[in-house]
């Protein structure tokens, strides 16, 4: 229609115009004030980005190493056990050598205040069943059920045997320095570390899989004098009236353990059976003198503590530590004979006596 004036276009109507006019509405009408506003926006963005990077660095391992402890412990396995955070380690000497007691401390740091969780990792070698940290409260994982991975775990510690190609008696131990993350997580970490040590040593055909099947925890209960350690035929004289208690692992592979004690005394009898040949170093035939039946003394540093017998074609080790509680059995020899007969039957061994 003629005679009507066209609406005038206001440059502030566009999105760009509205943004450009925003400083004017806030009173930033001069160029210096506009510059200050822009600088403030950039500074705020930089601060937000910096805080984000700080949180990523402290709450994850995004900028951390892929492995620690000289490459033996993967960051993924460590954070699986201890939770997310940045990983690091410190080595105390040649920690991968089984002698000397050296260890590696692997740590996960988390949170804005730098809190941390740690585990101690060490390589150990056993020449007998004595030094094994497999207690009667351990959860065992057997090679037959876990693709070759073998060891034991508790809520605060675990150990895993190295592959057989690395030699016998070699294991990796991990121990938490605080509240334990749980047996399952530490078992997986121990196996992962064993794989790392094996790779560093150049032994082991392929990595052992993470264990997925652990035995249940044995419960402490009154000793049954007619079936000591749950082994039918293993009997103890007059045990019921003396307050004896026992605790037994619920599986035999790799190391079965039974512990007998009283509430009044911290010492105990303990019986162990090592069914996995990797649990200790090989036995030289010349060092194995006859013991009971077809068993032979297994050369333990403490005399007459451990015997070996072939069971289903494999060396199997039986150990008895009897520091106190004299009178539980008629004699040490009688205890040995009963233990070998009853323990052998329990694991399906051919008759030893």
Coordinates of C-alpha atoms in Angstrom, one line a residue:
X1 CA 0.0 0.0 0.0
X2 CA 1.3 3.4 -0.9
X3 CA 1.7 6.2 1.6
X4 CA 2.9 3.9 4.4
X5 CA 6.4 4.2 5.7
X6 CA 8.6 1.1 6.0
X7 CA 9.6 0.0 9.5
X8 CA 13.1 1.0 10.3
X9 CA 15.5 -1.9 11.0
X10 CA 17.1 -1.8 14.4
X11 CA 20.6 -3.3 14.3
X12 CA 20.1 -4.6 17.9
X13 CA 17.3 -6.8 16.7
X14 CA 19.7 -9.5 15.5
X15 CA 21.4 -12.0 17.8
X16 CA 24.8 -10.5 17.1
X17 CA 23.4 -7.1 17.8
X18 CA 21.8 -8.1 21.1
X19 CA 25.1 -9.6 22.2
X20 CA 27.0 -6.5 21.1
X21 CA 24.6 -4.3 22.9
X22 CA 24.7 -6.3 26.2
X23 CA 27.7 -4.3 27.6
X24 CA 25.7 -1.1 26.9
X25 CA 22.8 -2.3 28.9
X26 CA 25.2 -3.1 31.8
X27 CA 26.8 0.3 31.6
X28 CA 29.9 -0.6 29.7
X29 CA 29.5 2.2 27.2
X30 CA 33.1 3.1 26.6
X31 CA 35.8 1.0 24.9
X32 CA 37.9 0.6 28.0
X33 CA 34.9 -0.8 29.9
X34 CA 34.1 -3.1 27.0
X35 CA 37.7 -4.4 27.1
X36 CA 37.5 -5.1 30.8
X37 CA 34.3 -7.0 30.4
X38 CA 35.9 -9.2 27.6
X39 CA 38.9 -9.8 29.8
X40 CA 36.6 -10.9 32.7
X41 CA 34.8 -13.3 30.4
X42 CA 38.1 -14.8 29.2
X43 CA 39.5 -15.1 32.7
X44 CA 36.3 -16.8 34.0
X45 CA 36.5 -19.3 31.1
X46 CA 40.2 -19.9 31.8
X47 CA 39.4 -20.4 35.5
X48 CA 36.7 -22.9 34.7
X49 CA 39.0 -24.8 32.3
X50 CA 41.7 -24.8 34.9
X51 CA 39.5 -26.2 37.6
X52 CA 38.2 -28.8 35.2
X53 CA 41.8 -29.9 34.4
X54 CA 42.7 -30.0 38.1
X55 CA 39.7 -32.2 38.9
X56 CA 40.5 -34.5 35.9
X57 CA 44.1 -34.8 37.1
X58 CA 43.1 -35.5 40.7
X59 CA 40.1 -37.7 40.2
X60 CA 41.3 -39.8 37.3
X61 CA 44.5 -41.1 35.8
X62 CA 44.0 -39.2 32.5
X63 CA 47.5 -37.6 32.7
X64 CA 49.2 -40.4 34.7
X65 CA 51.3 -43.4 33.7
X66 CA 49.9 -46.6 32.2
X67 CA 51.8 -48.7 34.7
X68 CA 53.9 -48.4 37.9
X69 CA 56.4 -50.5 39.9
X70 CA 58.8 -50.7 36.9
X71 CA 55.9 -51.6 34.6
X72 CA 54.8 -54.7 36.6
X73 CA 51.5 -53.1 38.0
X74 CA 49.1 -51.7 35.4
X75 CA 47.2 -48.5 36.2
X76 CA 44.0 -50.2 35.2
X77 CA 44.5 -53.1 37.7
X78 CA 45.5 -50.7 40.5
X79 CA 42.5 -48.4 40.1
X80 CA 40.2 -51.4 39.8
X81 CA 41.5 -52.5 43.3
X82 CA 41.8 -49.1 45.0
X83 CA 39.4 -46.9 43.1
X84 CA 39.9 -44.0 40.6
X85 CA 42.6 -41.4 40.9
X86 CA 46.1 -40.7 39.7
X87 CA 48.6 -43.6 40.1
X88 CA 52.2 -43.5 41.1
X89 CA 54.8 -45.7 42.9
X90 CA 58.0 -45.7 44.8
X91 CA 60.4 -48.6 44.7
X92 CA 62.5 -49.7 47.7
X93 CA 65.6 -51.3 46.1
X94 CA 65.4 -54.3 43.7
X95 CA 61.9 -55.1 44.7
X96 CA 61.4 -57.8 42.0
X97 CA 64.2 -59.9 43.5
X98 CA 62.7 -62.4 46.0
X99 CA 65.6 -61.9 48.4
X100 CA 66.3 -58.8 50.5
X101 CA 62.8 -57.8 51.4
X102 CA 62.5 -54.9 48.9
X103 CA 59.1 -53.8 47.9
X104 CA 57.2 -51.3 45.7
X105 CA 54.6 -49.0 47.1
X106 CA 51.8 -48.4 44.5
X107 CA 49.5 -45.5 45.2
X108 CA 46.3 -44.0 44.0
X109 CA 45.8 -40.3 44.8
X110 CA 42.3 -38.9 44.6
X111 CA 40.2 -35.9 45.6
X112 CA 41.0 -32.2 45.8
X113 CA 42.8 -32.6 49.1
X114 CA 45.2 -35.3 47.8
X115 CA 44.0 -38.3 49.8
X116 CA 45.5 -41.6 48.8
X117 CA 45.3 -45.3 49.1
X118 CA 48.3 -47.6 48.7
X119 CA 49.3 -51.3 48.4
X120 CA 52.7 -52.8 49.0
X121 CA 53.9 -55.2 46.3
X122 CA 56.7 -57.6 46.6
X123 CA 58.1 -60.8 45.0
X124 CA 58.7 -63.7 47.4
X125 CA 60.1 -67.2 47.0
X126 CA 59.2 -70.2 49.2
X127 CA 61.3 -73.3 49.8
X128 CA 58.6 -74.8 52.0
X129 CA 55.0 -74.1 53.0
X130 CA 56.1 -72.3 56.2
X131 CA 56.3 -68.7 55.0
X132 CA 53.0 -68.8 53.0
X133 CA 50.6 -66.1 54.1
X134 CA 47.7 -68.4 53.4
X135 CA 45.7 -68.5 56.6
X136 CA 42.7 -70.5 57.6
X137 CA 40.7 -67.4 56.8
X138 CA 41.9 -67.1 53.2
X139 CA 39.8 -67.4 50.1
X140 CA 41.6 -69.7 47.7
X141 CA 41.6 -69.5 43.9
X142 CA 42.7 -72.7 42.1
X143 CA 44.5 -72.9 38.7
X144 CA 42.0 -75.6 37.5
X145 CA 39.0 -73.2 38.0
X146 CA 40.8 -69.9 37.0
X147 CA 42.7 -70.6 33.8
X148 CA 46.0 -71.2 35.5
X149 CA 45.8 -68.3 38.1
X150 CA 46.4 -69.6 41.6
X151 CA 46.8 -68.1 45.0
X152 CA 44.9 -66.9 48.0
X153 CA 43.3 -63.6 49.2
X154 CA 41.9 -61.8 52.2
X155 CA 40.2 -58.5 52.6
X156 CA 43.6 -56.7 53.1
X157 CA 46.1 -58.9 51.2
X158 CA 46.6 -61.5 48.5
X159 CA 49.2 -63.5 46.7
X160 CA 49.4 -65.1 43.3
X161 CA 51.9 -67.7 41.9
X162 CA 53.9 -66.8 38.9
X163 CA 53.4 -69.0 35.8
X164 CA 55.1 -72.4 36.0
X165 CA 57.6 -71.4 33.3
X166 CA 59.1 -68.9 35.7
X167 CA 60.0 -71.6 38.2
X168 CA 58.4 -73.0 41.3
X169 CA 58.0 -71.2 44.7
X170 CA 57.7 -67.7 43.2
X171 CA 54.8 -65.5 44.0
X172 CA 53.7 -61.9 44.1
X173 CA 52.2 -60.5 47.3
X174 CA 50.1 -57.4 47.6
X175 CA 49.0 -55.9 50.9
X176 CA 46.8 -52.9 51.6
X177 CA 48.0 -50.2 54.0
X178 CA 44.5 -49.2 55.1
X179 CA 41.0 -50.6 55.0
X180 CA 41.1 -53.6 52.7
X181 CA 39.3 -53.2 49.3
X182 CA 38.3 -56.9 49.5
X183 CA 39.6 -60.3 48.6
X184 CA 38.3 -60.4 45.0
X185 CA 39.9 -57.1 44.0
X186 CA 43.2 -57.9 45.6
X187 CA 43.3 -61.3 44.0
X188 CA 42.9 -59.7 40.6
X189 CA 45.6 -57.2 41.4
X190 CA 48.0 -59.9 42.6
X191 CA 47.5 -61.9 39.4
X192 CA 48.0 -58.8 37.2
X193 CA 51.2 -58.0 39.1
X194 CA 52.4 -61.6 38.7
X195 CA 51.8 -61.3 34.9
X196 CA 53.8 -58.0 34.9
X197 CA 56.7 -59.6 36.8
X198 CA 56.6 -62.7 34.5
X199 CA 56.7 -60.4 31.4
X200 CA 59.7 -58.5 32.9
X201 CA 61.5 -61.8 33.5
X202 CA 60.6 -63.1 30.1
X203 CA 58.8 -66.2 31.3
X204 CA 55.3 -67.4 31.0
X205 CA 53.7 -68.4 27.8
X206 CA 50.7 -66.1 28.1
X207 CA 49.2 -63.8 30.8
X208 CA 47.2 -65.5 33.5
X209 CA 43.5 -64.5 33.5
X210 CA 42.0 -62.6 36.3
X211 CA 40.6 -65.0 38.9
X212 CA 36.8 -65.2 39.1
X213 CA 36.2 -68.1 41.4
X214 CA 37.3 -67.8 45.0
X215 CA 36.5 -70.3 47.8
X216 CA 34.3 -69.2 50.7
X217 CA 35.8 -68.0 53.9
X218 CA 36.1 -70.8 56.5
X219 CA 34.3 -70.1 59.8
X220 CA 35.8 -70.7 63.2
X221 CA 34.1 -73.4 65.3
X222 CA 34.6 -75.8 68.2
X223 CA 37.1 -78.6 67.4
X224 CA 35.5 -82.0 66.7
X225 CA 37.8 -84.5 68.4
X226 CA 36.5 -87.2 66.1
X227 CA 37.1 -85.4 62.9
X228 CA 40.0 -82.9 63.4
X229 CA 40.1 -80.1 60.7
X230 CA 37.1 -81.7 59.1
X231 CA 39.1 -84.8 58.1
X232 CA 37.3 -88.1 59.0
X233 CA 39.7 -90.4 60.8
X234 CA 41.8 -87.6 62.2
X235 CA 41.1 -87.8 65.9
X236 CA 42.3 -86.0 69.0
X237 CA 42.1 -87.2 72.6
X238 CA 40.0 -85.4 75.1
X239 CA 39.8 -82.1 73.1
X240 CA 36.2 -81.2 73.8
X241 CA 36.7 -80.0 77.4
X242 CA 39.7 -77.8 76.7
X243 CA 38.2 -75.0 74.6
X244 CA 40.0 -75.9 71.4
X245 CA 38.7 -74.0 68.3
X246 CA 39.6 -74.6 64.7
X247 CA 39.3 -72.8 61.4
X248 CA 39.8 -74.5 58.0
X249 CA 40.0 -73.2 54.5
X250 CA 37.0 -74.5 52.4
X251 CA 39.2 -75.6 49.5
X252 CA 42.5 -77.6 49.0
X253 CA 44.0 -75.9 46.0
X254 CA 46.6 -74.4 46.1
X255 CA 47.2 -74.6 49.9
X256 CA 44.8 -76.0 52.4
X257 CA 45.2 -74.7 56.0
X258 CA 43.7 -75.7 59.3
X259 CA 44.5 -73.8 62.5
X260 CA 43.7 -75.0 66.0
X261 CA 44.0 -72.8 69.1
X262 CA 42.5 -71.9 72.4
X263 CA 41.2 -68.5 73.5
X264 CA 43.8 -68.4 76.3
X265 CA 46.9 -68.9 74.1
X266 CA 47.9 -67.0 70.9
X267 CA 49.9 -70.0 69.6
X268 CA 48.3 -72.8 67.7
X269 CA 48.7 -76.1 65.9
X270 CA 48.5 -75.7 62.2
X271 CA 48.2 -78.3 59.4
X272 CA 48.8 -77.5 55.7
X273 CA 48.6 -79.4 52.4
X274 CA 50.1 -77.9 49.3
X275 CA 48.5 -79.5 46.3
X276 CA 49.8 -77.0 43.6
X277 CA 53.4 -78.0 42.7
X278 CA 54.3 -74.3 42.1
X279 CA 53.8 -73.4 45.8
X280 CA 57.4 -74.2 46.8
X281 CA 60.8 -74.8 45.3
X282 CA 61.7 -78.3 43.9
X283 CA 62.9 -80.9 46.3
X284 CA 66.3 -82.6 45.6
X285 CA 65.9 -86.4 46.0
X286 CA 69.1 -86.6 48.0
X287 CA 67.6 -84.3 50.6
X288 CA 64.5 -86.4 51.0
X289 CA 64.9 -89.0 53.6
X290 CA 62.1 -91.5 54.4
X291 CA 59.4 -90.3 56.7
X292 CA 56.1 -92.2 57.1
X293 CA 55.0 -94.8 54.5
X294 CA 56.0 -93.6 51.1
X295 CA 56.3 -90.0 52.2
X296 CA 59.7 -88.3 52.6
X297 CA 60.9 -85.4 54.7
X298 CA 60.8 -82.4 52.4
X299 CA 63.8 -80.5 53.6
X300 CA 62.1 -77.7 55.6
X301 CA 64.5 -75.4 57.5
X302 CA 62.8 -76.6 60.7
X303 CA 63.3 -80.3 61.0
X304 CA 60.5 -82.7 60.6
X305 CA 57.9 -80.1 59.8
X306 CA 57.1 -81.0 56.2
X307 CA 56.9 -84.2 54.1
X308 CA 56.2 -84.8 50.4
X309 CA 54.4 -87.6 48.7
X310 CA 53.4 -88.1 45.0
X311 CA 49.6 -87.8 44.6
X312 CA 48.1 -88.3 41.2
X313 CA 51.5 -87.9 39.6
X314 CA 52.3 -84.6 41.3
X315 CA 54.4 -83.7 44.3
X316 CA 52.1 -82.9 47.2
X317 CA 53.4 -81.4 50.5
X318 CA 52.0 -82.0 54.0
X319 CA 53.1 -79.7 56.9
X320 CA 52.5 -79.8 60.6
X321 CA 53.5 -77.1 63.0
X322 CA 52.9 -78.1 66.7
X323 CA 54.6 -75.6 68.9
X324 CA 52.3 -76.0 71.8
X325 CA 49.1 -77.7 72.9
X326 CA 50.9 -80.9 73.8
X327 CA 48.5 -83.7 74.7
X328 CA 46.1 -83.0 71.8
X329 CA 47.5 -86.1 70.1
X330 CA 49.0 -89.2 71.7
X331 CA 52.4 -88.4 70.0
X332 CA 53.8 -86.4 67.2
X333 CA 54.4 -89.5 65.1
X334 CA 50.8 -90.6 65.6
X335 CA 49.5 -87.1 64.6
X336 CA 51.6 -87.3 61.4
X337 CA 50.3 -90.8 60.5
X338 CA 46.7 -89.8 61.1
X339 CA 47.2 -86.5 59.2
X340 CA 48.7 -88.3 56.1
X341 CA 46.1 -90.9 56.0
X342 CA 43.1 -88.6 56.5
X343 CA 44.5 -85.7 54.5
X344 CA 45.6 -87.9 51.6
X345 CA 42.1 -89.4 51.4
X346 CA 40.5 -85.9 51.4
X347 CA 42.5 -84.8 48.3
X348 CA 42.1 -88.1 46.4
X349 CA 45.7 -89.2 46.9
X350 CA 46.8 -92.8 46.6
X351 CA 47.4 -94.4 50.1
X352 CA 50.5 -93.0 51.7
X353 CA 50.7 -95.4 54.6

